[in-house]
Amino acid sequence: MSHQHNHSHSHDHGRHHHTTSNKKVLFFSFLLITFFMIVEAVGGFLTNSLALLSDAGHMLSDAAALGLSLLAFKIGERQATYSKTYGYRRVEIIAAFINGLTLIIISLYIFYEAFQRFIEPPNVSASMMIIAFIGLVVNIVVAWMLMRGDSQENLNIRSALLHVLGDLLGSIGAIIAGILILLFDWNIADPIASVIVALLIVISGIRVTKDSIHILMEGKPTNINVEEVKSKLMELPGIEDVHDFHIWSITSEFPALSCHLVVDNTVDRDKILIQANKLLKKHFDISHSTLQIEGINSHIKNNCNDCSPS
């Protein structure tokens, strides 16, 4: 019986490049969002606009989310230790989970405030459109910067992006509400716009929270089909069975796999290991794998022992 642990150094190099790029994007996004959050909060207070105040509150959570994501990347760079053998990379997923929860909490608060204003619509200054328009520009710039990061693969970046996109929608809602107030004196447009944005925010929050929980619960990577991986391994010459199969994610960009490969006693086991690792990397981008080889006779014997009465 033999086993092999495979981890690609090129994979680590590529990940380091993405992490450095993501950190720069998050840092500049954090500075821009924090500055305009202060501007929008003051503007919302002066114009008595819930749409602006709720958007400023969301921007405050954005600044916290971006700061948390940035901190998570920094902590994730720490080296593995004997007590943390995978290192601290999963901190990124914890940050994404917290960001997802804050999206849900913010949307619930906006629902509550909007309900109060439906009952008693306040007078809202249409000048809120000016501040909302500036907010829209800021959010577009920040969203563009985050999209240049690894937003498709990295859940931490995606959760931060969703916060910003929620702000972007909030700015659009505030602009539309301002136009309706200016043209028709329809102050109720302010809470209506807030409710629409809150709905979009809560949906995004639930999705990113669900995705982060899936990773924390050692769920399989969503882009990998377990049966397909097993089937591909079984196609290798000499492999008779694949069992004790486990596949999970350390972070959204770091899939890991372990399994037992039952092989014919006549095959070259070292060659099988090399072929299996190349297959996993080529077809599924899995660079972190632990494969254990079993001869078919020992596999049958072990199964018989497991089935024997105690």
PDB file of C-alpha atoms in Angstrom:
ATOM      1  CA  MET A   1       0.000   0.000   0.000  1.00  0.00           C
ATOM      2  CA  SER A   2       1.366   3.432  -0.908  1.00  0.00           C
ATOM      3  CA  HIS A   3       0.217   7.003  -1.051  1.00  0.00           C
ATOM      4  CA  GLN A   4       1.258  10.311  -2.498  1.00  0.00           C
ATOM      5  CA  HIS A   5       0.533  13.907  -1.615  1.00  0.00           C
ATOM      6  CA  ASN A   6       0.679  16.310  -4.534  1.00  0.00           C
ATOM      7  CA  HIS A   7       0.745  20.093  -4.354  1.00  0.00           C
ATOM      8  CA  SER A   8       1.688  22.269  -7.306  1.00  0.00           C
ATOM      9  CA  HIS A   9       4.099  25.146  -6.605  1.00  0.00           C
ATOM     10  CA  SER A  10       2.891  26.892  -9.754  1.00  0.00           C
ATOM     11  CA  HIS A  11      -0.575  26.831  -8.227  1.00  0.00           C
ATOM     12  CA  ASP A  12       0.786  28.630  -5.133  1.00  0.00           C
ATOM     13  CA  HIS A  13       2.589  31.172  -7.329  1.00  0.00           C
ATOM     14  CA  GLY A  14      -0.570  31.867  -9.300  1.00  0.00           C
ATOM     15  CA  ARG A  15      -2.605  32.211  -6.155  1.00  0.00           C
ATOM     16  CA  HIS A  16      -0.038  34.640  -4.666  1.00  0.00           C
ATOM     17  CA  HIS A  17      -0.337  36.796  -7.796  1.00  0.00           C
ATOM     18  CA  HIS A  18      -4.143  36.855  -7.517  1.00  0.00           C
ATOM     19  CA  THR A  19      -3.976  37.627  -3.775  1.00  0.00           C
ATOM     20  CA  THR A  20      -1.613  40.590  -4.287  1.00  0.00           C
ATOM     21  CA  SER A  21      -3.860  41.984  -7.041  1.00  0.00           C
ATOM     22  CA  ASN A  22      -6.979  41.470  -4.924  1.00  0.00           C
ATOM     23  CA  LYS A  23      -5.413  43.253  -1.954  1.00  0.00           C
ATOM     24  CA  LYS A  24      -4.558  46.330  -4.024  1.00  0.00           C
ATOM     25  CA  VAL A  25      -8.073  46.447  -5.458  1.00  0.00           C
ATOM     26  CA  LEU A  26      -9.634  46.124  -2.010  1.00  0.00           C
ATOM     27  CA  PHE A  27      -7.379  48.801  -0.510  1.00  0.00           C
ATOM     28  CA  PHE A  28      -8.207  51.510  -3.053  1.00  0.00           C
ATOM     29  CA  SER A  29     -11.882  50.511  -3.043  1.00  0.00           C
ATOM     30  CA  PHE A  30     -11.912  50.824   0.758  1.00  0.00           C
ATOM     31  CA  LEU A  31     -10.471  54.356   0.644  1.00  0.00           C
ATOM     32  CA  LEU A  32     -12.940  55.546  -2.007  1.00  0.00           C
ATOM     33  CA  ILE A  33     -16.007  54.007  -0.365  1.00  0.00           C
ATOM     34  CA  THR A  34     -15.112  55.340   3.100  1.00  0.00           C
ATOM     35  CA  PHE A  35     -14.676  58.883   1.814  1.00  0.00           C
ATOM     36  CA  PHE A  36     -17.967  58.976  -0.050  1.00  0.00           C
ATOM     37  CA  MET A  37     -19.828  57.214   2.764  1.00  0.00           C
ATOM     38  CA  ILE A  38     -19.162  60.287   4.922  1.00  0.00           C
ATOM     39  CA  VAL A  39     -20.343  62.619   2.145  1.00  0.00           C
ATOM     40  CA  GLU A  40     -23.539  60.631   1.552  1.00  0.00           C
ATOM     41  CA  ALA A  41     -24.398  60.366   5.258  1.00  0.00           C
ATOM     42  CA  VAL A  42     -24.186  64.135   5.628  1.00  0.00           C
ATOM     43  CA  GLY A  43     -26.212  64.641   2.448  1.00  0.00           C
ATOM     44  CA  GLY A  44     -28.908  62.187   3.541  1.00  0.00           C
ATOM     45  CA  PHE A  45     -29.241  63.920   6.891  1.00  0.00           C
ATOM     46  CA  LEU A  46     -29.510  67.388   5.316  1.00  0.00           C
ATOM     47  CA  THR A  47     -32.057  66.304   2.663  1.00  0.00           C
ATOM     48  CA  ASN A  48     -34.023  63.970   4.987  1.00  0.00           C
ATOM     49  CA  SER A  49     -33.750  61.129   2.463  1.00  0.00           C
ATOM     50  CA  LEU A  50     -34.112  57.537   3.657  1.00  0.00           C
ATOM     51  CA  ALA A  51     -32.813  56.333   0.295  1.00  0.00           C
ATOM     52  CA  LEU A  52     -29.590  58.294   0.847  1.00  0.00           C
ATOM     53  CA  LEU A  53     -29.297  57.478   4.553  1.00  0.00           C
ATOM     54  CA  SER A  54     -29.903  53.782   3.959  1.00  0.00           C
ATOM     55  CA  ASP A  55     -27.393  53.885   1.126  1.00  0.00           C
ATOM     56  CA  ALA A  56     -24.882  55.620   3.418  1.00  0.00           C
ATOM     57  CA  GLY A  57     -25.516  52.938   6.046  1.00  0.00           C
ATOM     58  CA  HIS A  58     -24.918  50.320   3.416  1.00  0.00           C
ATOM     59  CA  MET A  59     -21.737  52.128   2.398  1.00  0.00           C
ATOM     60  CA  LEU A  60     -20.622  51.965   6.031  1.00  0.00           C
ATOM     61  CA  SER A  61     -21.091  48.205   5.881  1.00  0.00           C
ATOM     62  CA  ASP A  62     -19.259  48.255   2.529  1.00  0.00           C
ATOM     63  CA  ALA A  63     -16.286  49.977   4.112  1.00  0.00           C
ATOM     64  CA  ALA A  64     -16.352  47.412   6.925  1.00  0.00           C
ATOM     65  CA  ALA A  65     -16.782  44.566   4.406  1.00  0.00           C
ATOM     66  CA  LEU A  66     -13.897  45.771   2.261  1.00  0.00           C
ATOM     67  CA  GLY A  67     -11.736  46.265   5.350  1.00  0.00           C
ATOM     68  CA  LEU A  68     -12.640  42.798   6.618  1.00  0.00           C
ATOM     69  CA  SER A  69     -11.893  41.234   3.220  1.00  0.00           C
ATOM     70  CA  LEU A  70      -8.560  43.032   3.094  1.00  0.00           C
ATOM     71  CA  LEU A  71      -7.705  41.841   6.599  1.00  0.00           C
ATOM     72  CA  ALA A  72      -8.723  38.286   5.669  1.00  0.00           C
ATOM     73  CA  PHE A  73      -6.306  38.274   2.723  1.00  0.00           C
ATOM     74  CA  LYS A  74      -3.535  39.544   4.982  1.00  0.00           C
ATOM     75  CA  ILE A  75      -4.175  36.898   7.641  1.00  0.00           C
ATOM     76  CA  GLY A  76      -4.533  34.223   4.939  1.00  0.00           C
ATOM     77  CA  GLU A  77      -0.926  34.843   3.882  1.00  0.00           C
ATOM     78  CA  ARG A  78       0.380  33.453   7.153  1.00  0.00           C
ATOM     79  CA  GLN A  79       2.337  30.239   6.875  1.00  0.00           C
ATOM     80  CA  ALA A  80       0.871  26.900   7.907  1.00  0.00           C
ATOM     81  CA  THR A  81       1.700  25.724  11.430  1.00  0.00           C
ATOM     82  CA  TYR A  82       1.456  22.427  13.287  1.00  0.00           C
ATOM     83  CA  SER A  83      -1.861  23.565  14.758  1.00  0.00           C
ATOM     84  CA  LYS A  84      -3.124  25.116  11.473  1.00  0.00           C
ATOM     85  CA  THR A  85      -1.817  22.660   8.889  1.00  0.00           C
ATOM     86  CA  TYR A  86      -3.728  24.333   6.029  1.00  0.00           C
ATOM     87  CA  GLY A  87      -2.636  27.771   7.181  1.00  0.00           C
ATOM     88  CA  TYR A  88      -5.132  30.609   7.620  1.00  0.00           C
ATOM     89  CA  ARG A  89      -6.638  30.702   4.141  1.00  0.00           C
ATOM     90  CA  ARG A  90     -10.120  29.834   5.353  1.00  0.00           C
ATOM     91  CA  VAL A  91     -10.276  33.208   7.125  1.00  0.00           C
ATOM     92  CA  GLU A  92     -11.299  34.516   3.680  1.00  0.00           C
ATOM     93  CA  ILE A  93     -14.424  32.330   3.778  1.00  0.00           C
ATOM     94  CA  ILE A  94     -15.245  33.442   7.327  1.00  0.00           C
ATOM     95  CA  ALA A  95     -15.008  37.045   6.096  1.00  0.00           C
ATOM     96  CA  ALA A  96     -17.328  36.240   3.184  1.00  0.00           C
ATOM     97  CA  PHE A  97     -19.794  34.621   5.616  1.00  0.00           C
ATOM     98  CA  ILE A  98     -19.800  37.732   7.857  1.00  0.00           C
ATOM     99  CA  ASN A  99     -20.240  39.979   4.807  1.00  0.00           C
ATOM    100  CA  GLY A 100     -23.191  37.877   3.654  1.00  0.00           C
ATOM    101  CA  LEU A 101     -24.853  38.142   7.056  1.00  0.00           C
ATOM    102  CA  THR A 102     -24.399  41.915   7.147  1.00  0.00           C
ATOM    103  CA  LEU A 103     -26.069  42.197   3.731  1.00  0.00           C
ATOM    104  CA  ILE A 104     -29.105  40.379   5.138  1.00  0.00           C
ATOM    105  CA  ILE A 105     -29.184  42.476   8.335  1.00  0.00           C
ATOM    106  CA  ILE A 106     -28.891  45.751   6.408  1.00  0.00           C
ATOM    107  CA  SER A 107     -31.731  44.802   4.078  1.00  0.00           C
ATOM    108  CA  LEU A 108     -33.977  43.920   7.036  1.00  0.00           C
ATOM    109  CA  TYR A 109     -33.256  47.309   8.616  1.00  0.00           C
ATOM    110  CA  ILE A 110     -34.079  49.087   5.353  1.00  0.00           C
ATOM    111  CA  PHE A 111     -37.377  47.150   5.190  1.00  0.00           C
ATOM    112  CA  TYR A 112     -38.206  48.319   8.701  1.00  0.00           C
ATOM    113  CA  GLU A 113     -37.406  51.979   8.004  1.00  0.00           C
ATOM    114  CA  ALA A 114     -39.302  51.897   4.705  1.00  0.00           C
ATOM    115  CA  PHE A 115     -42.373  50.461   6.456  1.00  0.00           C
ATOM    116  CA  GLN A 116     -42.333  53.385   8.893  1.00  0.00           C
ATOM    117  CA  ARG A 117     -42.180  55.847   6.004  1.00  0.00           C
ATOM    118  CA  PHE A 118     -45.006  54.127   4.131  1.00  0.00           C
ATOM    119  CA  ILE A 119     -47.195  54.840   7.143  1.00  0.00           C
ATOM    120  CA  GLU A 120     -46.090  58.465   7.351  1.00  0.00           C
ATOM    121  CA  PRO A 121     -44.247  59.664   4.217  1.00  0.00           C
ATOM    122  CA  PRO A 122     -41.839  62.516   5.087  1.00  0.00           C
ATOM    123  CA  ASN A 123     -40.910  65.488   2.968  1.00  0.00           C
ATOM    124  CA  VAL A 124     -37.773  64.635   1.005  1.00  0.00           C
ATOM    125  CA  SER A 125     -35.588  67.086  -0.870  1.00  0.00           C
ATOM    126  CA  ALA A 126     -35.162  66.277  -4.547  1.00  0.00           C
ATOM    127  CA  SER A 127     -31.592  67.590  -4.237  1.00  0.00           C
ATOM    128  CA  MET A 128     -30.779  64.107  -2.985  1.00  0.00           C
ATOM    129  CA  MET A 129     -30.399  63.242  -6.680  1.00  0.00           C
ATOM    130  CA  ILE A 130     -27.154  65.204  -6.883  1.00  0.00           C
ATOM    131  CA  ILE A 131     -25.542  63.249  -4.054  1.00  0.00           C
ATOM    132  CA  ALA A 132     -27.046  59.982  -5.315  1.00  0.00           C
ATOM    133  CA  PHE A 133     -25.579  60.621  -8.776  1.00  0.00           C
ATOM    134  CA  ILE A 134     -22.112  61.168  -7.307  1.00  0.00           C
ATOM    135  CA  GLY A 135     -22.628  57.971  -5.297  1.00  0.00           C
ATOM    136  CA  LEU A 136     -23.541  56.130  -8.475  1.00  0.00           C
ATOM    137  CA  VAL A 137     -20.293  57.228 -10.136  1.00  0.00           C
ATOM    138  CA  VAL A 138     -18.256  56.193  -7.081  1.00  0.00           C
ATOM    139  CA  ASN A 139     -19.949  52.790  -6.939  1.00  0.00           C
ATOM    140  CA  ILE A 140     -19.415  52.183 -10.652  1.00  0.00           C
ATOM    141  CA  VAL A 141     -15.688  52.948 -10.268  1.00  0.00           C
ATOM    142  CA  VAL A 142     -15.344  50.687  -7.199  1.00  0.00           C
ATOM    143  CA  ALA A 143     -17.377  47.872  -8.806  1.00  0.00           C
ATOM    144  CA  TRP A 144     -15.165  48.110 -11.899  1.00  0.00           C
ATOM    145  CA  MET A 145     -12.043  47.844  -9.745  1.00  0.00           C
ATOM    146  CA  LEU A 146     -13.408  44.822  -7.853  1.00  0.00           C
ATOM    147  CA  MET A 147     -14.413  43.119 -11.102  1.00  0.00           C
ATOM    148  CA  ARG A 148     -10.794  43.442 -12.216  1.00  0.00           C
ATOM    149  CA  GLY A 149      -9.948  41.318  -9.184  1.00  0.00           C
ATOM    150  CA  ASP A 150     -10.775  37.633  -8.937  1.00  0.00           C
ATOM    151  CA  SER A 151     -14.501  38.189  -8.326  1.00  0.00           C
ATOM    152  CA  GLN A 152     -15.657  35.098 -10.228  1.00  0.00           C
ATOM    153  CA  GLU A 153     -13.574  32.570  -8.293  1.00  0.00           C
ATOM    154  CA  ASN A 154     -12.844  34.237  -4.957  1.00  0.00           C
ATOM    155  CA  LEU A 155     -15.861  34.255  -2.624  1.00  0.00           C
ATOM    156  CA  ASN A 156     -14.274  36.898  -0.411  1.00  0.00           C
ATOM    157  CA  ILE A 157     -13.950  39.344  -3.329  1.00  0.00           C
ATOM    158  CA  ARG A 158     -17.420  38.422  -4.587  1.00  0.00           C
ATOM    159  CA  SER A 159     -19.019  39.182  -1.212  1.00  0.00           C
ATOM    160  CA  ALA A 160     -17.323  42.599  -1.169  1.00  0.00           C
ATOM    161  CA  LEU A 161     -18.467  43.210  -4.765  1.00  0.00           C
ATOM    162  CA  LEU A 162     -22.065  42.372  -3.838  1.00  0.00           C
ATOM    163  CA  HIS A 163     -21.962  45.009  -1.099  1.00  0.00           C
ATOM    164  CA  VAL A 164     -20.820  47.594  -3.646  1.00  0.00           C
ATOM    165  CA  LEU A 165     -23.373  46.504  -6.262  1.00  0.00           C
ATOM    166  CA  GLY A 166     -26.054  46.892  -3.596  1.00  0.00           C
ATOM    167  CA  ASP A 167     -24.843  50.450  -3.093  1.00  0.00           C
ATOM    168  CA  LEU A 168     -24.878  51.031  -6.837  1.00  0.00           C
ATOM    169  CA  LEU A 169     -28.512  49.933  -6.980  1.00  0.00           C
ATOM    170  CA  GLY A 170     -29.249  52.122  -3.970  1.00  0.00           C
ATOM    171  CA  SER A 171     -27.844  55.143  -5.787  1.00  0.00           C
ATOM    172  CA  ILE A 172     -29.982  54.352  -8.854  1.00  0.00           C
ATOM    173  CA  GLY A 173     -33.041  54.007  -6.614  1.00  0.00           C
ATOM    174  CA  ALA A 174     -32.336  57.337  -4.941  1.00  0.00           C
ATOM    175  CA  ILE A 175     -31.968  59.058  -8.339  1.00  0.00           C
ATOM    176  CA  ILE A 176     -35.264  57.617  -9.620  1.00  0.00           C
ATOM    177  CA  ALA A 177     -37.005  58.579  -6.362  1.00  0.00           C
ATOM    178  CA  GLY A 178     -35.579  62.094  -6.625  1.00  0.00           C
ATOM    179  CA  ILE A 179     -36.905  62.484 -10.184  1.00  0.00           C
ATOM    180  CA  LEU A 180     -40.392  61.343  -9.124  1.00  0.00           C
ATOM    181  CA  ILE A 181     -40.362  63.717  -6.160  1.00  0.00           C
ATOM    182  CA  LEU A 182     -39.170  66.606  -8.336  1.00  0.00           C
ATOM    183  CA  LEU A 183     -41.750  66.028 -11.100  1.00  0.00           C
ATOM    184  CA  PHE A 184     -44.770  64.744  -9.159  1.00  0.00           C
ATOM    185  CA  ASP A 185     -44.054  65.633  -5.509  1.00  0.00           C
ATOM    186  CA  TRP A 186     -44.373  61.882  -4.829  1.00  0.00           C
ATOM    187  CA  ASN A 187     -42.456  61.486  -1.550  1.00  0.00           C
ATOM    188  CA  ILE A 188     -43.513  57.861  -1.166  1.00  0.00           C
ATOM    189  CA  ALA A 189     -41.131  57.048  -4.021  1.00  0.00           C
ATOM    190  CA  ASP A 190     -38.282  57.253  -1.487  1.00  0.00           C
ATOM    191  CA  PRO A 191     -39.337  54.215   0.635  1.00  0.00           C
ATOM    192  CA  ILE A 192     -40.477  52.323  -2.493  1.00  0.00           C
ATOM    193  CA  ALA A 193     -36.993  52.682  -3.984  1.00  0.00           C
ATOM    194  CA  SER A 194     -35.485  51.545  -0.689  1.00  0.00           C
ATOM    195  CA  VAL A 195     -37.659  48.389  -0.591  1.00  0.00           C
ATOM    196  CA  ILE A 196     -36.673  47.404  -4.148  1.00  0.00           C
ATOM    197  CA  VAL A 197     -32.982  47.809  -3.347  1.00  0.00           C
ATOM    198  CA  ALA A 198     -33.405  45.926  -0.052  1.00  0.00           C
ATOM    199  CA  LEU A 199     -34.959  42.977  -1.921  1.00  0.00           C
ATOM    200  CA  LEU A 200     -31.974  42.773  -4.253  1.00  0.00           C
ATOM    201  CA  ILE A 201     -29.551  43.086  -1.343  1.00  0.00           C
ATOM    202  CA  VAL A 202     -31.166  40.325   0.733  1.00  0.00           C
ATOM    203  CA  ILE A 203     -31.114  37.915  -2.235  1.00  0.00           C
ATOM    204  CA  SER A 204     -27.391  38.551  -2.754  1.00  0.00           C
ATOM    205  CA  GLY A 205     -26.745  38.229   0.976  1.00  0.00           C
ATOM    206  CA  ILE A 206     -28.500  34.862   1.172  1.00  0.00           C
ATOM    207  CA  ARG A 207     -26.540  33.539  -1.816  1.00  0.00           C
ATOM    208  CA  VAL A 208     -23.087  34.499  -0.552  1.00  0.00           C
ATOM    209  CA  THR A 209     -23.930  33.287   2.965  1.00  0.00           C
ATOM    210  CA  LYS A 210     -25.124  29.964   1.571  1.00  0.00           C
ATOM    211  CA  ASP A 211     -21.960  29.588  -0.555  1.00  0.00           C
ATOM    212  CA  SER A 212     -19.665  30.338   2.382  1.00  0.00           C
ATOM    213  CA  ILE A 213     -21.512  27.889   4.656  1.00  0.00           C
ATOM    214  CA  HIS A 214     -21.163  25.240   1.940  1.00  0.00           C
ATOM    215  CA  ILE A 215     -17.376  25.656   1.977  1.00  0.00           C
ATOM    216  CA  LEU A 216     -17.191  25.779   5.787  1.00  0.00           C
ATOM    217  CA  MET A 217     -19.177  22.523   5.879  1.00  0.00           C
ATOM    218  CA  GLU A 218     -16.575  20.869   3.603  1.00  0.00           C
ATOM    219  CA  GLY A 219     -19.005  20.710   0.681  1.00  0.00           C
ATOM    220  CA  LYS A 220     -17.690  19.781  -2.744  1.00  0.00           C
ATOM    221  CA  PRO A 221     -16.624  22.616  -5.088  1.00  0.00           C
ATOM    222  CA  THR A 222     -19.709  23.695  -7.030  1.00  0.00           C
ATOM    223  CA  ASN A 223     -17.880  23.549 -10.360  1.00  0.00           C
ATOM    224  CA  ILE A 224     -16.733  19.933  -9.951  1.00  0.00           C
ATOM    225  CA  ASN A 225     -18.837  16.836 -10.619  1.00  0.00           C
ATOM    226  CA  VAL A 226     -17.865  14.026  -8.244  1.00  0.00           C
ATOM    227  CA  GLU A 227     -19.023  11.248 -10.555  1.00  0.00           C
ATOM    228  CA  GLU A 228     -17.064  12.759 -13.426  1.00  0.00           C
ATOM    229  CA  VAL A 229     -13.857  12.818 -11.352  1.00  0.00           C
ATOM    230  CA  LYS A 230     -14.327   9.177 -10.361  1.00  0.00           C
ATOM    231  CA  SER A 231     -15.127   8.216 -13.942  1.00  0.00           C
ATOM    232  CA  LYS A 232     -11.989   9.921 -15.279  1.00  0.00           C
ATOM    233  CA  LEU A 233      -9.808   8.183 -12.693  1.00  0.00           C
ATOM    234  CA  MET A 234     -11.366   4.818 -13.547  1.00  0.00           C
ATOM    235  CA  GLU A 235     -10.369   5.360 -17.197  1.00  0.00           C
ATOM    236  CA  LEU A 236      -6.683   5.164 -16.276  1.00  0.00           C
ATOM    237  CA  PRO A 237      -5.204   1.751 -17.191  1.00  0.00           C
ATOM    238  CA  GLY A 238      -4.852  -0.548 -14.198  1.00  0.00           C
ATOM    239  CA  ILE A 239      -7.320   1.184 -11.855  1.00  0.00           C
ATOM    240  CA  GLU A 240     -10.046  -1.228 -10.758  1.00  0.00           C
ATOM    241  CA  ASP A 241     -11.932   0.897  -8.217  1.00  0.00           C
ATOM    242  CA  VAL A 242     -12.016   4.312  -6.520  1.00  0.00           C
ATOM    243  CA  HIS A 243     -13.289   4.568  -2.941  1.00  0.00           C
ATOM    244  CA  ASP A 244     -12.965   6.570   0.290  1.00  0.00           C
ATOM    245  CA  PHE A 245     -13.392   9.538  -2.017  1.00  0.00           C
ATOM    246  CA  HIS A 246     -13.440  13.038  -0.505  1.00  0.00           C
ATOM    247  CA  ILE A 247     -13.368  16.396  -2.267  1.00  0.00           C
ATOM    248  CA  TRP A 248     -13.732  19.776  -0.589  1.00  0.00           C
ATOM    249  CA  SER A 249     -12.523  23.391  -0.679  1.00  0.00           C
ATOM    250  CA  ILE A 250     -10.128  25.080   1.715  1.00  0.00           C
ATOM    251  CA  THR A 251     -11.175  28.370   0.100  1.00  0.00           C
ATOM    252  CA  SER A 252     -13.178  29.110  -3.035  1.00  0.00           C
ATOM    253  CA  GLU A 253      -9.964  28.895  -5.118  1.00  0.00           C
ATOM    254  CA  PHE A 254      -8.344  25.950  -3.359  1.00  0.00           C
ATOM    255  CA  PRO A 255     -10.006  22.549  -4.022  1.00  0.00           C
ATOM    256  CA  ALA A 256      -8.552  19.488  -2.324  1.00  0.00           C
ATOM    257  CA  LEU A 257      -9.085  15.768  -2.894  1.00  0.00           C
ATOM    258  CA  SER A 258      -8.238  12.481  -1.227  1.00  0.00           C
ATOM    259  CA  CYS A 259      -9.139   8.939  -2.249  1.00  0.00           C
ATOM    260  CA  HIS A 260      -8.016   5.314  -2.448  1.00  0.00           C
ATOM    261  CA  LEU A 261      -7.189   3.855  -5.848  1.00  0.00           C
ATOM    262  CA  VAL A 262      -7.528   0.089  -6.153  1.00  0.00           C
ATOM    263  CA  VAL A 263      -5.136  -1.146  -8.848  1.00  0.00           C
ATOM    264  CA  ASP A 264      -4.205  -4.374 -10.573  1.00  0.00           C
ATOM    265  CA  ASN A 265      -1.205  -5.986  -8.879  1.00  0.00           C
ATOM    266  CA  THR A 266       0.807  -5.952 -12.106  1.00  0.00           C
ATOM    267  CA  VAL A 267       0.755  -2.156 -12.716  1.00  0.00           C
ATOM    268  CA  ASP A 268       3.486   0.342 -11.920  1.00  0.00           C
ATOM    269  CA  ARG A 269       2.056   2.197  -8.913  1.00  0.00           C
ATOM    270  CA  ASP A 270       4.360   5.200  -9.200  1.00  0.00           C
ATOM    271  CA  LYS A 271       3.284   5.639 -12.818  1.00  0.00           C
ATOM    272  CA  ILE A 272      -0.391   5.438 -11.804  1.00  0.00           C
ATOM    273  CA  LEU A 273       0.132   8.141  -9.181  1.00  0.00           C
ATOM    274  CA  ILE A 274       1.785  10.468 -11.677  1.00  0.00           C
ATOM    275  CA  GLN A 275      -0.961   9.884 -14.261  1.00  0.00           C
ATOM    276  CA  ALA A 276      -3.733  10.401 -11.713  1.00  0.00           C
ATOM    277  CA  ASN A 277      -2.273  13.674 -10.441  1.00  0.00           C
ATOM    278  CA  LYS A 278      -1.786  14.988 -13.981  1.00  0.00           C
ATOM    279  CA  LEU A 279      -5.385  14.067 -14.806  1.00  0.00           C
ATOM    280  CA  LEU A 280      -6.747  15.868 -11.717  1.00  0.00           C
ATOM    281  CA  LYS A 281      -4.757  19.004 -12.529  1.00  0.00           C
ATOM    282  CA  LYS A 282      -5.574  19.046 -16.248  1.00  0.00           C
ATOM    283  CA  HIS A 283      -9.301  18.307 -16.133  1.00  0.00           C
ATOM    284  CA  PHE A 284     -10.371  19.687 -12.735  1.00  0.00           C
ATOM    285  CA  ASP A 285      -7.604  22.134 -11.703  1.00  0.00           C
ATOM    286  CA  ILE A 286      -7.007  20.144  -8.511  1.00  0.00           C
ATOM    287  CA  SER A 287      -3.382  20.590  -7.447  1.00  0.00           C
ATOM    288  CA  HIS A 288      -3.782  19.491  -3.838  1.00  0.00           C
ATOM    289  CA  SER A 289      -4.470  15.746  -3.762  1.00  0.00           C
ATOM    290  CA  THR A 290      -3.683  12.809  -1.516  1.00  0.00           C
ATOM    291  CA  LEU A 291      -3.939   9.465  -3.319  1.00  0.00           C
ATOM    292  CA  GLN A 292      -3.529   6.094  -1.653  1.00  0.00           C
ATOM    293  CA  ILE A 293      -2.831   3.004  -3.758  1.00  0.00           C
ATOM    294  CA  GLU A 294      -4.230  -0.397  -2.822  1.00  0.00           C
ATOM    295  CA  GLY A 295      -3.548  -3.712  -4.515  1.00  0.00           C
ATOM    296  CA  ILE A 296      -6.737  -5.467  -5.544  1.00  0.00           C
ATOM    297  CA  ASN A 297      -5.991  -8.487  -3.313  1.00  0.00           C
ATOM    298  CA  SER A 298      -5.526  -6.370  -0.179  1.00  0.00           C
ATOM    299  CA  HIS A 299      -8.668  -4.409  -1.049  1.00  0.00           C
ATOM    300  CA  ILE A 300     -10.724  -7.620  -1.240  1.00  0.00           C
ATOM    301  CA  LYS A 301      -9.187  -8.844   2.020  1.00  0.00           C
ATOM    302  CA  ASN A 302      -9.973  -5.572   3.807  1.00  0.00           C
ATOM    303  CA  ASN A 303     -13.568  -5.663   2.575  1.00  0.00           C
ATOM    304  CA  CYS A 304     -13.951  -9.228   3.833  1.00  0.00           C
ATOM    305  CA  ASN A 305     -12.564  -8.233   7.243  1.00  0.00           C
ATOM    306  CA  ASP A 306     -14.986  -5.311   7.412  1.00  0.00           C
ATOM    307  CA  CYS A 307     -17.906  -7.587   6.633  1.00  0.00           C
ATOM    308  CA  SER A 308     -16.948 -10.344   9.107  1.00  0.00           C
ATOM    309  CA  PRO A 309     -19.010 -10.593  12.338  1.00  0.00           C
ATOM    310  CA  SER A 310     -17.356  -9.250  15.476  1.00  0.00           C
TER     311      SER A 310
END
